[in-house]
Each structure stands twice: as structure tokens, then as C-alpha cells.
Amino acid sequence: MHTPDPVTIVIFGASGDLTYRKLVPALHSLVCAGMLPANYVIVGAARSDLSNEAFRARMQEGVDRFGRLSGDDCQPWEEFSQRLYYQRISYDDADAYKTLAATLQKLEKKYNLPGNRLFYLSTPPSLYAPIVETLGAVGLANSEAGFTRVVIEKPFGSDLQSARDLNRRIHQVFQEEQIYRIDHYLGKETVQNIMVFRFANAIFEPVWNRRYIDHVQISVLEDVDVGRRGGYYDRAGVLRDMFQNHLMQLVTLTAMEPPTAWDATLLRDEKVKVLRAIQPPTGAAVRTNTVRAQYRSADGSGPTYRKEPGVDPDSETPTYAALELYVNNWRWQGVPFYLRSGKALAQKVTEVTIRFKDVPHMLFNEDNSVIEPNELSFCLQPDEGFHLSFQTKVPGAGMRTESVDMTFHFAPTFGAKALPQAYERLLLDALLGDASLFSRADEIEHSWRIIDAIQQGWEQGNGPPLSFYEPGSWGPALADTLLAASGRAWSQRCLDD
Ligand code: BG6
């Protein structure tokens, strides 16, 4: 592993939650792990009026609370915090960016930095394009001395049209190679491990296709409700908030062809091919192949979405959805991909499960008891690992079989602190100039095409009626029916006992 070149990091939206909970704790852990260059400066910029000291104190609290590595694992806080600065900025004022430019130059001189710059946009999404345009206008989009890169948080657009517009406006200032669109699921170790599992082991790829796989399931279940994010969420809903980005990423990594090298262009080419092959349900299929639901507490003892702050009391916005999708290519023709995600459910669990087909001819279980087909589950969080189910002989007379589980979990093997947080990996890669784990412009747009089609189907009244589920449950009964219709059921492999 080589460390990135000396760099100046500018975080827009530095007084917000993401900077406090994720970005600065991640940068701090990278320093602790010796993965940042010895020479760097981090400048937080936001509208709030804060001194350097006040900003440092808040960041210290964030690092203590949320950092993976801190305390004894790290160098003294003072060494890190001396390189943390804060600059107040009014986002629509070009002069404020000129002041920022002067500050950057001053700091780069003071620390003898070469002028490599990473701008991180962690602001409300409506500011992404204006910030990028002003960076361009005041000459901050290209440094003569080193690289200039821009990292853009999600959501990237709210539909295909707005994503296209945003891409177009950003491309007027930055080259695609300078742009790093974040999907923090790609920063998760276990999500990357789907690729390692598939392409670094010879035994799975030969069966990774329609001949041997019955169906694929992707579940991203959350126990949290919408909390204080009702205003945003009610306009977005679960399809835009979770499916367009995180679930589609999991589909592409599971379904893509092996790229010929670990290379950002080749990898993303393969992912885009998968997205292009997905034909979203239209017409009657919107009703049969999709489910949408909202959490509602029947007796008022739990949360009800329509009563959350910022949510329309008559809201039709789904907090849960389940979809049956098809990837129309040679590898996957006819294999259903079942996707589900929702809030206020019984447990947080993210799982990708590959269900293999039945054996072609049955020798055992003369009593006609069912033999469970093999199942491979990637447990992506919270207890990261794998499960592979297979049949074994029940000891004793006869030839009865039973399904047992072969498991591997990361924590016991690599240690509880071994898995870096997603933002550590993504910040490091952006600093190293590796865009493999970031979304390319066309990838985002193809994904929106699929989500828009379903969303439109629902809005035009072709979808199933909105159903309701109890908070703390596993979601609406219709999501079970979606699979039960073909004799299938959602996997429970990665759940706590
Ligand atoms: C975010 C969504 O992108 O992902 C949130 O906006 C969601 O609604 C979060 O809670 C889930 O992320 P994680 O890493 O906790 O699975």
C-alpha cells in the first residue's frame, strides 16, 4: 500500500452531521493507521460562524464518539488538530470562494504543500452544482501544481433528468476523471468482498449463472425509522433513498461479468452493462412485481410514518419496497432478483443470498421430505461474514439428510477493529486517484432510469396499493407473497438468533 501524496482537503458542509460523524473520524483513523501522508491540511467550510478552536473541539468529540481508531491507537489529538482549520463561507458569494482560495494558498505555503486539492461536497444537494460552478469561476477547479478532485455525496439527483442536469453542469467545470460520486456501500469491506469472493475463487464462478442459480435475494433492512429526516424522506421515499444507489450497487456487483483487470473504467463498464440489461417492470408487472408499504403502529405504541416530523399526514411515500427484477442477458435470463429494503423493521441486516437450484435427481429422503437447495449468503452488516448451506447425512440408519451451515465471520478471524469504516476506504481511494469504488456518470443515470420507471408506474396508479406494516416487524405480508407466489421465501441466514 502506498500513501497518497501530500494534500489539502476542503470539506464543504463542515458543520453538518456527516463531517462530525463520518468524514473527520475517518480521516483521523487513516492518520492513526499511517495511511494519510505525513503532510496534509484539512479545511472545513460551512455557513456557521465558528472559530478554528470551536471547530476542532467539535471534531474531537466526533472522533471520540465515532472514530474506529482513537486514543491509544493514535498519535496525540493536538498533532492532528493543528492541521484542522475552519473557514466560514456563504455558498452563493463568489468573493467568499476567493477568500477561501487565498486561505488555501496561505496554508499550502505554510505547510509546504504542493497544491493537490480534494474538495468534498457534503452540503445539501441543491448546492452541489452552484458550488462546483463557483469553484470553476474563481479558478479553483484546476490547480497548476497538482491534482484537483471533487467528491460528491449522495443523493446525486432525484430522478434521471435531474441527475443528467447535474452531470452536465459538473462536467462543464470538471473532467469525469476528477469526479468521485460517493455511494458509501461501495466503501464497505464486505461489499467489496463480493468481488473478491467471486473473482478470486475458482469454485464459484462456474456455477454463477442461470443453469445453477434459482434466484438472488438482496435485503437491506433497517431498524431505524426516518427520525428527523422526514422533510427530505417524504420527497424521496425508499426507492430513491436506498434502491437507486445501494441496492443497485449490490445487484451490479453480484451480477456483473468479471472485468479483465481491477481498473475503474473496466469495472464500471461491467456494472453499467448489468444496469442496461435490467428491464424495469411496466404495465401489469408493476402491480405483480413490486410492493410498497409504510410503517404504521396499529395501537399507537410505536412510530407511525405519517406522524413523523416533516411528513405529510396523508403521505403516500413508501418507507419499504420489494421488487422482482430481471437482468436480461445470457448469464441471468429468467433468474429473479428479489430486492427489499425498509425502515423501522425488526433488525438491521444487509444480506445478499444466492439460492441454487435443486439437485437434478433425488437419491435420498425416501420419505419424500424436502431437501433444501444450497444457499450462499453474504452477510454484509452488522455481523460481516458468509454462510454456505449444504446437505449432510443425519447420523444413524438410512440415508436421511439435513441442511447445515458452513460459516465464516470477519471479526473472530481479523479482529473486531479490523474492518475500516466505509468512509476511510473511500477517502483514501479518492486521495489516491482510484475511482473504482465511485459511481460514474452513466452508471448513476442508468440506475435512475430503472427507478424512475417504477416510480412512474406507481404514480400513474399501475402499482399495488400502498400497504402498511407494524414498526419492529419484518415488513408487509405482501413482500412475503411476492416470493411465496413461486414457492420461495426470504432468507433469514444473516439474522441474529
Ligand atoms: C443512506 C440513506 O444512504 O444509507 C439512509 O440515506 C440509510 O436512509 C443509510 O439509513 C443506511 O446506511 P448504512 O450504512 O447504515 O446501511
Coordinates of C-alpha atoms and ligand atoms in Angstrom, one line a residue:
M1 CA 0.0 0.0 0.0
H2 CA 1.4 3.4 -0.9
T3 CA 0.1 6.5 0.9
P4 CA -1.4 9.4 -1.1
D5 CA 0.7 12.5 -2.0
P6 CA 0.6 15.5 0.4
V7 CA -2.8 17.1 0.0
T8 CA -5.1 19.9 1.0
I9 CA -8.6 18.6 1.8
V10 CA -11.6 21.0 1.8
I11 CA -14.9 19.9 3.2
F12 CA -17.9 21.9 2.3
G13 CA -20.8 21.4 4.7
A14 CA -18.3 21.0 7.6
S15 CA -20.7 22.0 10.3
G16 CA -23.0 19.1 9.4
D17 CA -23.6 15.7 10.8
L18 CA -21.6 13.8 8.1
T19 CA -18.4 15.7 8.8
Y20 CA -18.8 15.2 12.5
R21 CA -19.8 11.5 12.5
K22 CA -18.0 10.1 9.4
L23 CA -15.6 12.3 7.5
V24 CA -13.3 13.7 10.1
P25 CA -13.4 10.5 12.2
A26 CA -12.4 8.6 9.0
L27 CA -9.6 10.9 8.2
H28 CA -8.4 10.7 11.8
S29 CA -8.4 6.9 11.7
L30 CA -6.5 7.0 8.4
V31 CA -3.8 9.1 10.1
C32 CA -3.7 6.7 13.0
A33 CA -3.3 3.8 10.6
G34 CA -0.4 5.6 8.9
M35 CA -2.4 5.8 5.6
L36 CA -2.5 9.5 5.1
P37 CA 0.6 11.4 4.0
A38 CA 2.6 13.0 6.8
N39 CA 1.9 16.4 5.3
Y40 CA -1.8 17.4 4.8
V41 CA -4.2 20.1 5.8
I42 CA -8.0 19.8 6.3
V43 CA -10.1 22.9 5.9
G44 CA -13.8 22.7 6.9
A45 CA -16.0 25.3 5.2
A46 CA -19.7 26.0 6.1
R47 CA -22.1 28.8 6.7
S48 CA -21.9 28.7 10.5
D49 CA -19.7 31.2 12.3
L50 CA -17.1 29.0 14.0
S51 CA -13.5 29.6 15.1
N52 CA -10.8 27.1 14.4
E53 CA -10.8 26.2 18.1
A54 CA -14.6 25.6 18.2
F55 CA -14.4 23.5 15.0
R56 CA -11.5 21.5 16.4
A57 CA -13.3 20.9 19.7
R58 CA -16.4 19.6 17.9
M59 CA -14.4 17.4 15.6
Q60 CA -12.6 15.9 18.6
E61 CA -15.9 15.0 20.1
G62 CA -16.9 13.3 16.8
V63 CA -13.6 11.4 16.6
D64 CA -14.0 10.2 20.2
R65 CA -17.6 9.1 19.6
F66 CA -17.4 7.6 16.1
G67 CA -13.7 7.0 15.1
R68 CA -12.7 3.4 14.6
L69 CA -9.2 4.1 15.9
S70 CA -8.6 6.6 18.6
G71 CA -7.0 7.1 22.0
D72 CA -4.0 4.7 22.5
D73 CA -4.1 3.6 18.8
C74 CA -3.2 7.1 17.7
Q75 CA -0.8 10.0 17.9
P76 CA -1.9 12.8 20.3
W77 CA -5.0 14.7 19.2
E78 CA -3.1 18.0 19.2
E79 CA -0.9 16.9 16.3
F80 CA -3.9 16.1 14.2
S81 CA -6.0 19.1 15.2
Q82 CA -3.2 21.6 14.4
R83 CA -3.8 20.7 10.8
L84 CA -7.6 21.3 11.0
Y85 CA -8.9 24.7 10.0
Y86 CA -12.3 26.3 9.6
Q87 CA -13.4 28.9 7.1
R88 CA -16.8 30.4 7.1
I89 CA -18.4 30.5 3.6
S90 CA -21.5 31.9 2.1
Y91 CA -22.1 29.5 -0.7
D92 CA -23.6 32.0 -3.2
D93 CA -20.9 34.6 -2.7
A94 CA -18.1 34.3 -5.2
D95 CA -15.9 36.6 -3.0
A96 CA -16.1 34.1 -0.2
Y97 CA -14.5 31.5 -2.5
K98 CA -11.8 33.9 -3.4
T99 CA -11.1 34.3 0.3
L100 CA -11.1 30.5 0.6
A101 CA -8.6 30.4 -2.3
A102 CA -6.3 32.8 -0.5
T103 CA -6.6 30.8 2.7
L104 CA -5.6 27.6 0.8
Q105 CA -2.6 29.3 -0.8
K106 CA -1.5 30.6 2.6
L107 CA -1.8 27.2 4.3
E108 CA -0.1 25.4 1.4
K109 CA 2.8 27.8 1.7
K110 CA 2.9 27.4 5.5
Y111 CA 3.0 23.6 5.3
N112 CA 4.9 23.4 2.1
L113 CA 2.1 21.5 0.3
P114 CA 2.3 21.0 -3.4
G115 CA -1.2 22.2 -4.3
N116 CA -3.0 18.8 -4.6
R117 CA -6.6 19.5 -3.6
L118 CA -9.6 17.4 -2.8
F119 CA -12.9 19.2 -2.4
Y120 CA -15.6 17.2 -0.6
L121 CA -19.2 18.3 -1.1
S122 CA -21.2 17.3 2.0
T123 CA -23.8 20.1 1.7
P124 CA -27.5 19.9 0.8
P125 CA -27.7 18.5 -2.8
S126 CA -29.2 21.8 -4.2
L127 CA -25.7 23.3 -3.6
Y128 CA -23.6 20.8 -5.5
A129 CA -23.9 22.5 -8.9
P130 CA -23.6 26.1 -7.6
I131 CA -20.5 25.2 -5.5
V132 CA -18.9 23.4 -8.4
E133 CA -19.7 26.3 -10.8
T134 CA -18.2 28.9 -8.4
L135 CA -15.1 26.8 -7.8
G136 CA -14.7 26.9 -11.6
A137 CA -15.4 30.6 -11.8
V138 CA -12.8 31.6 -9.2
G139 CA -10.2 29.3 -10.7
L140 CA -10.2 26.6 -8.0
A141 CA -11.2 23.7 -10.3
N142 CA -7.8 23.2 -11.7
S143 CA -4.6 23.6 -9.7
E144 CA -1.5 24.3 -11.8
A145 CA 0.7 22.5 -9.3
G146 CA -1.1 19.2 -8.6
F147 CA -4.4 17.4 -8.9
T148 CA -7.8 18.8 -8.1
R149 CA -10.6 16.3 -7.4
V150 CA -14.2 16.7 -6.2
V151 CA -16.1 14.2 -4.1
I152 CA -19.9 14.5 -4.3
E153 CA -22.2 13.0 -1.7
K154 CA -25.5 11.3 -2.4
P155 CA -28.2 11.9 -3.4
F156 CA -27.0 12.5 -6.9
G157 CA -30.2 13.9 -8.4
S158 CA -33.7 13.0 -7.6
D159 CA -34.6 11.4 -10.9
L160 CA -33.0 10.7 -14.3
Q161 CA -33.5 14.3 -15.6
S162 CA -32.1 16.0 -12.5
A163 CA -29.1 13.6 -12.4
R164 CA -28.4 14.3 -16.1
D165 CA -28.6 18.1 -15.5
L166 CA -26.2 17.8 -12.5
N167 CA -23.8 15.7 -14.5
R168 CA -23.9 18.2 -17.3
R169 CA -23.3 21.2 -15.0
I170 CA -20.4 19.4 -13.2
H171 CA -18.8 18.3 -16.5
Q172 CA -18.7 22.0 -17.6
V173 CA -16.2 22.5 -14.8
F174 CA -14.5 19.2 -14.0
Q175 CA -13.4 16.2 -16.2
E176 CA -15.1 12.9 -15.3
E177 CA -11.6 11.7 -14.0
Q178 CA -11.7 14.4 -11.4
I179 CA -15.2 13.5 -10.1
Y180 CA -15.8 11.0 -7.3
R181 CA -19.5 10.3 -6.7
I182 CA -20.0 8.6 -3.3
D183 CA -22.0 5.6 -2.6
H184 CA -20.9 4.6 0.9
Y185 CA -22.0 1.0 0.4
L186 CA -19.0 0.6 -2.0
G187 CA -16.7 1.6 0.8
K188 CA -17.9 -1.3 3.0
E189 CA -15.4 -4.1 3.1
T190 CA -17.9 -6.9 2.7
V191 CA -19.5 -5.2 -0.3
Q192 CA -16.0 -5.2 -2.0
N193 CA -15.6 -8.7 -0.9
I194 CA -18.4 -9.8 -3.1
M195 CA -16.0 -9.2 -6.0
V196 CA -13.1 -11.0 -4.2
F197 CA -15.3 -13.9 -3.4
R198 CA -16.5 -14.2 -7.0
F199 CA -13.3 -13.5 -8.9
A200 CA -10.5 -14.8 -6.6
N201 CA -12.1 -18.2 -6.0
A202 CA -12.2 -20.7 -8.9
I203 CA -15.0 -22.8 -7.5
F204 CA -18.0 -20.4 -7.5
E205 CA -17.8 -18.7 -10.9
P206 CA -18.6 -21.8 -12.9
V207 CA -22.0 -22.1 -11.1
W208 CA -22.7 -18.4 -11.0
N209 CA -25.4 -18.4 -13.7
R210 CA -28.9 -19.3 -14.7
R211 CA -28.1 -23.0 -15.0
Y212 CA -27.4 -23.4 -11.3
I213 CA -28.9 -20.4 -9.6
D214 CA -32.6 -20.4 -8.9
H215 CA -32.8 -16.7 -7.7
V216 CA -30.9 -14.0 -5.9
Q217 CA -32.1 -12.0 -2.9
I218 CA -30.9 -8.7 -1.7
S219 CA -32.2 -7.4 1.6
V220 CA -31.2 -4.1 3.2
L221 CA -33.3 -3.9 6.3
E222 CA -33.0 -1.1 8.8
D223 CA -34.4 -0.9 12.3
V224 CA -34.2 2.9 12.4
D225 CA -37.2 5.0 11.4
V226 CA -36.9 8.2 9.5
G227 CA -36.3 10.2 12.7
R228 CA -35.5 13.8 12.0
R229 CA -35.2 13.3 8.2
G230 CA -38.9 13.4 7.5
G231 CA -38.7 16.5 5.3
Y232 CA -36.2 15.0 3.0
Y233 CA -37.5 11.5 3.2
D234 CA -41.1 12.3 2.3
R235 CA -40.0 13.7 -1.0
A236 CA -37.6 10.8 -1.7
G237 CA -39.1 7.6 -0.4
V238 CA -37.3 4.3 -0.2
L239 CA -36.7 3.7 -3.9
R240 CA -34.7 7.0 -4.3
D241 CA -33.1 6.8 -0.9
M242 CA -31.9 3.2 -0.9
F243 CA -32.6 1.4 -4.2
Q244 CA -31.2 3.8 -6.8
N245 CA -27.8 3.7 -5.1
H246 CA -27.1 1.0 -2.5
L247 CA -29.3 -1.8 -3.8
M248 CA -28.5 -1.3 -7.4
Q249 CA -24.8 -1.4 -6.5
L250 CA -25.3 -4.7 -4.8
V251 CA -27.2 -6.0 -7.9
T252 CA -24.4 -4.9 -10.2
L253 CA -21.6 -6.5 -8.1
T254 CA -23.5 -9.7 -7.8
A255 CA -24.5 -9.9 -11.5
M256 CA -21.6 -8.4 -13.4
E257 CA -19.2 -10.2 -15.7
P258 CA -15.6 -10.4 -14.5
P259 CA -13.7 -7.3 -15.6
T260 CA -10.4 -8.0 -17.2
A261 CA -8.5 -6.0 -14.6
W262 CA -9.0 -4.1 -11.4
D263 CA -9.4 -0.8 -13.1
A264 CA -12.0 1.9 -12.6
T265 CA -13.1 2.1 -16.2
L266 CA -13.2 -1.7 -16.9
L267 CA -15.0 -2.3 -13.6
R268 CA -17.6 0.4 -14.1
D269 CA -18.1 -0.7 -17.8
E270 CA -19.2 -4.1 -16.5
K271 CA -21.5 -2.6 -13.9
V272 CA -23.2 -0.4 -16.5
K273 CA -23.8 -3.4 -18.7
V274 CA -25.8 -5.0 -15.9
L275 CA -27.9 -1.9 -15.4
R276 CA -28.5 -1.6 -19.1
A277 CA -29.8 -5.2 -19.1
I278 CA -32.4 -4.6 -16.4
Q279 CA -35.8 -4.0 -17.8
P280 CA -37.9 -2.4 -15.1
P281 CA -41.4 -3.8 -14.7
T282 CA -44.0 -1.9 -16.8
G283 CA -47.8 -2.2 -17.2
A284 CA -49.4 -5.1 -15.2
A285 CA -45.9 -6.2 -14.0
V286 CA -45.7 -3.0 -11.8
R287 CA -48.6 -4.5 -9.8
T288 CA -47.4 -8.0 -9.6
N289 CA -43.6 -7.5 -9.3
T290 CA -43.4 -4.6 -6.8
V291 CA -44.6 -4.0 -3.2
R292 CA -44.7 -0.6 -1.5
A293 CA -45.5 0.0 2.1
Q294 CA -45.3 2.4 5.1
Y295 CA -44.8 1.7 8.8
R296 CA -47.8 2.4 10.9
S297 CA -48.3 1.5 14.5
A298 CA -51.8 0.0 14.9
D299 CA -52.2 0.7 18.6
G300 CA -50.1 3.9 18.6
S301 CA -47.4 2.3 20.9
G302 CA -44.7 2.6 18.1
P303 CA -43.8 5.2 15.5
T304 CA -46.1 5.9 12.5
Y305 CA -44.6 7.4 9.4
R306 CA -47.4 9.8 8.8
K307 CA -46.9 11.3 12.2
E308 CA -43.2 11.8 11.9
P309 CA -42.0 15.5 11.9
G310 CA -41.8 16.9 8.4
V311 CA -44.0 14.2 6.9
D312 CA -47.3 15.0 5.2
P313 CA -50.1 13.4 7.3
D314 CA -51.6 11.9 4.1
S315 CA -48.3 10.9 2.7
E316 CA -48.2 8.0 0.2
T317 CA -44.4 7.8 0.3
P318 CA -43.2 4.2 0.8
T319 CA -40.8 3.5 3.6
Y320 CA -40.5 -0.1 2.4
A321 CA -40.4 -1.6 -1.0
A322 CA -39.8 -5.0 -2.5
L323 CA -39.1 -5.7 -6.2
E324 CA -38.7 -8.6 -8.5
L325 CA -36.3 -7.6 -11.3
Y326 CA -34.7 -9.5 -14.2
V327 CA -31.2 -9.0 -15.7
N328 CA -31.8 -9.8 -19.4
N329 CA -28.6 -11.3 -20.6
W330 CA -27.1 -14.7 -21.3
R331 CA -25.9 -15.3 -17.7
W332 CA -29.1 -14.3 -15.9
Q333 CA -32.1 -14.8 -18.3
G334 CA -35.1 -15.8 -16.3
V335 CA -33.4 -15.6 -12.8
P336 CA -35.4 -13.4 -10.5
F337 CA -33.6 -10.9 -8.4
Y338 CA -35.7 -10.1 -5.3
L339 CA -34.8 -6.8 -3.6
R340 CA -36.3 -5.4 -0.4
S341 CA -35.5 -2.5 1.8
G342 CA -37.3 -0.7 4.5
K343 CA -37.2 1.3 7.7
A344 CA -38.4 0.7 11.2
L345 CA -38.0 -3.1 10.9
A346 CA -37.2 -5.7 13.5
Q347 CA -33.4 -5.7 13.0
K348 CA -30.7 -4.0 10.9
V349 CA -29.3 -6.6 8.5
T350 CA -27.9 -6.4 5.0
E351 CA -27.7 -9.6 3.1
V352 CA -27.2 -10.9 -0.4
T353 CA -28.3 -14.5 -0.8
I354 CA -27.8 -16.8 -3.8
R355 CA -30.2 -19.7 -3.9
F356 CA -29.1 -22.5 -6.0
K357 CA -31.3 -25.0 -7.9
D358 CA -32.5 -28.3 -6.6
V359 CA -30.3 -31.3 -7.4
P360 CA -31.5 -32.8 -10.7
H361 CA -32.3 -36.2 -9.3
M362 CA -33.0 -37.2 -5.8
L363 CA -31.4 -40.4 -4.3
F364 CA -32.1 -39.8 -0.6
N365 CA -35.0 -39.0 1.7
E366 CA -37.3 -41.8 0.7
D367 CA -39.9 -40.3 2.9
N368 CA -40.2 -37.5 0.4
S369 CA -39.1 -34.9 2.8
V370 CA -37.8 -31.8 1.1
I371 CA -34.1 -31.3 0.5
E372 CA -33.2 -27.7 0.9
P373 CA -31.1 -26.5 -2.0
N374 CA -27.7 -24.9 -1.3
E375 CA -27.7 -21.3 -0.3
L376 CA -24.8 -18.9 -0.2
S377 CA -25.3 -15.7 1.9
F378 CA -23.1 -12.7 2.1
C379 CA -23.8 -11.1 5.5
L380 CA -22.8 -7.5 4.7
Q381 CA -23.7 -6.0 8.1
P382 CA -23.8 -5.9 11.0
D383 CA -22.1 -9.3 11.6
E384 CA -20.0 -9.5 8.5
G385 CA -19.3 -12.9 7.0
F386 CA -20.6 -15.7 4.8
H387 CA -22.8 -18.7 5.2
L388 CA -22.9 -21.6 2.8
S389 CA -25.6 -24.2 3.4
F390 CA -25.2 -27.8 2.3
Q391 CA -26.7 -31.2 2.9
T392 CA -25.2 -33.7 5.2
K393 CA -26.2 -37.1 6.3
V394 CA -28.1 -37.4 9.5
P395 CA -26.1 -39.9 11.6
G396 CA -27.7 -43.3 12.0
A397 CA -29.6 -45.7 9.9
G398 CA -31.0 -44.9 6.5
M399 CA -29.9 -42.0 4.3
R400 CA -31.7 -39.0 5.7
T401 CA -30.2 -35.6 5.0
E402 CA -30.3 -32.3 6.8
S403 CA -29.2 -28.8 5.8
V404 CA -26.2 -27.5 7.8
D405 CA -24.3 -24.2 7.6
M406 CA -20.6 -23.5 6.9
T407 CA -19.8 -20.1 8.2
F408 CA -17.1 -17.5 8.3
H409 CA -17.2 -14.2 10.1
F410 CA -14.6 -11.5 9.9
A411 CA -14.4 -10.3 13.5
P412 CA -13.1 -13.6 15.0
T413 CA -10.5 -14.0 12.3
F414 CA -9.3 -10.5 11.6
G415 CA -10.3 -8.8 14.9
A416 CA -13.2 -6.5 15.9
K417 CA -11.5 -3.3 14.7
A418 CA -10.0 -4.7 11.6
L419 CA -12.8 -3.6 9.2
P420 CA -12.2 0.0 8.2
Q421 CA -15.3 2.2 8.1
A422 CA -16.6 2.8 4.6
Y423 CA -15.5 6.5 4.5
E424 CA -12.0 5.6 5.4
R425 CA -11.7 3.5 2.3
L426 CA -13.4 5.9 0.0
L427 CA -11.5 9.0 1.2
L428 CA -8.3 7.1 0.8
D429 CA -9.2 6.0 -2.7
A430 CA -10.2 9.5 -3.7
L431 CA -6.8 10.8 -2.4
L432 CA -5.0 8.0 -4.3
G433 CA -7.0 8.8 -7.5
D434 CA -8.7 5.4 -7.7
A435 CA -12.3 5.8 -8.8
S436 CA -13.1 2.1 -8.9
L437 CA -15.4 2.4 -5.9
F438 CA -17.2 5.5 -7.0
S439 CA -20.2 5.8 -9.4
R440 CA -19.6 7.0 -12.9
A441 CA -21.9 9.5 -14.6
D442 CA -23.5 6.8 -16.9
E443 CA -23.9 4.4 -14.0
I444 CA -25.9 6.9 -12.0
E445 CA -28.1 7.7 -15.0
H446 CA -28.8 4.1 -15.9
S447 CA -29.8 3.4 -12.3
W448 CA -32.2 6.3 -12.3
R449 CA -33.8 5.0 -15.5
I450 CA -34.8 1.9 -13.6
I451 CA -36.0 3.7 -10.5
D452 CA -37.9 6.3 -12.5
A453 CA -39.8 3.7 -14.4
I454 CA -41.1 2.0 -11.2
Q455 CA -41.7 5.3 -9.5
Q456 CA -43.7 6.5 -12.6
G457 CA -45.7 3.2 -12.7
W458 CA -46.7 3.8 -9.1
E459 CA -47.5 7.4 -9.6
Q460 CA -49.7 6.5 -12.6
G461 CA -51.7 4.2 -10.4
N462 CA -50.4 0.9 -12.0
G463 CA -48.7 -0.2 -8.8
P464 CA -50.1 -2.3 -6.0
P465 CA -51.9 -0.3 -3.3
L466 CA -49.8 1.1 -0.6
S467 CA -49.8 -1.4 2.3
F468 CA -48.8 -0.9 6.0
Y469 CA -46.6 -2.8 8.4
E470 CA -46.0 -2.7 12.1
P471 CA -42.8 -1.0 13.2
G472 CA -40.5 -3.6 14.6
S473 CA -41.9 -6.3 12.3
W474 CA -40.2 -7.8 9.2
G475 CA -42.3 -5.7 6.8
P476 CA -45.6 -6.1 4.9
A477 CA -47.1 -9.5 4.2
L478 CA -47.2 -8.7 0.5
A479 CA -43.4 -8.9 0.4
D480 CA -43.6 -12.5 1.5
T481 CA -46.4 -13.1 -1.0
L482 CA -44.1 -11.8 -3.8
L483 CA -41.8 -14.8 -3.2
A484 CA -44.4 -17.3 -2.0
A485 CA -46.2 -17.0 -5.3
S486 CA -43.4 -19.1 -6.8
G487 CA -42.8 -21.2 -3.7
R488 CA -39.9 -19.2 -2.4
A489 CA -39.2 -17.4 0.8
W490 CA -36.9 -14.6 2.1
S491 CA -33.7 -15.9 3.6
Q492 CA -33.0 -15.5 7.3
R493 CA -29.4 -16.6 7.3
C494 CA -27.7 -13.4 8.5
L495 CA -30.1 -12.6 11.3
D496 CA -29.2 -12.8 14.9
D497 CA -30.6 -15.8 16.6
Ligands
BG6_1 C1 -28.2 6.3 3.5 C2 -29.7 6.6 3.5 O1 -27.7 6.5 2.2 O2 -28.0 5.0 3.9 C3 -30.3 6.3 4.9 O3 -30.0 7.9 3.1 C4 -29.9 5.0 5.4 O4 -31.7 6.5 4.9 C5 -28.4 4.7 5.2 O5 -30.3 4.9 6.7 C6 -28.0 3.3 5.6 O6 -26.7 3.2 5.6 P1 -26.0 2.0 6.5 O7 -24.5 2.2 6.2 O8 -26.3 2.3 7.9 O9 -26.6 0.7 6.0

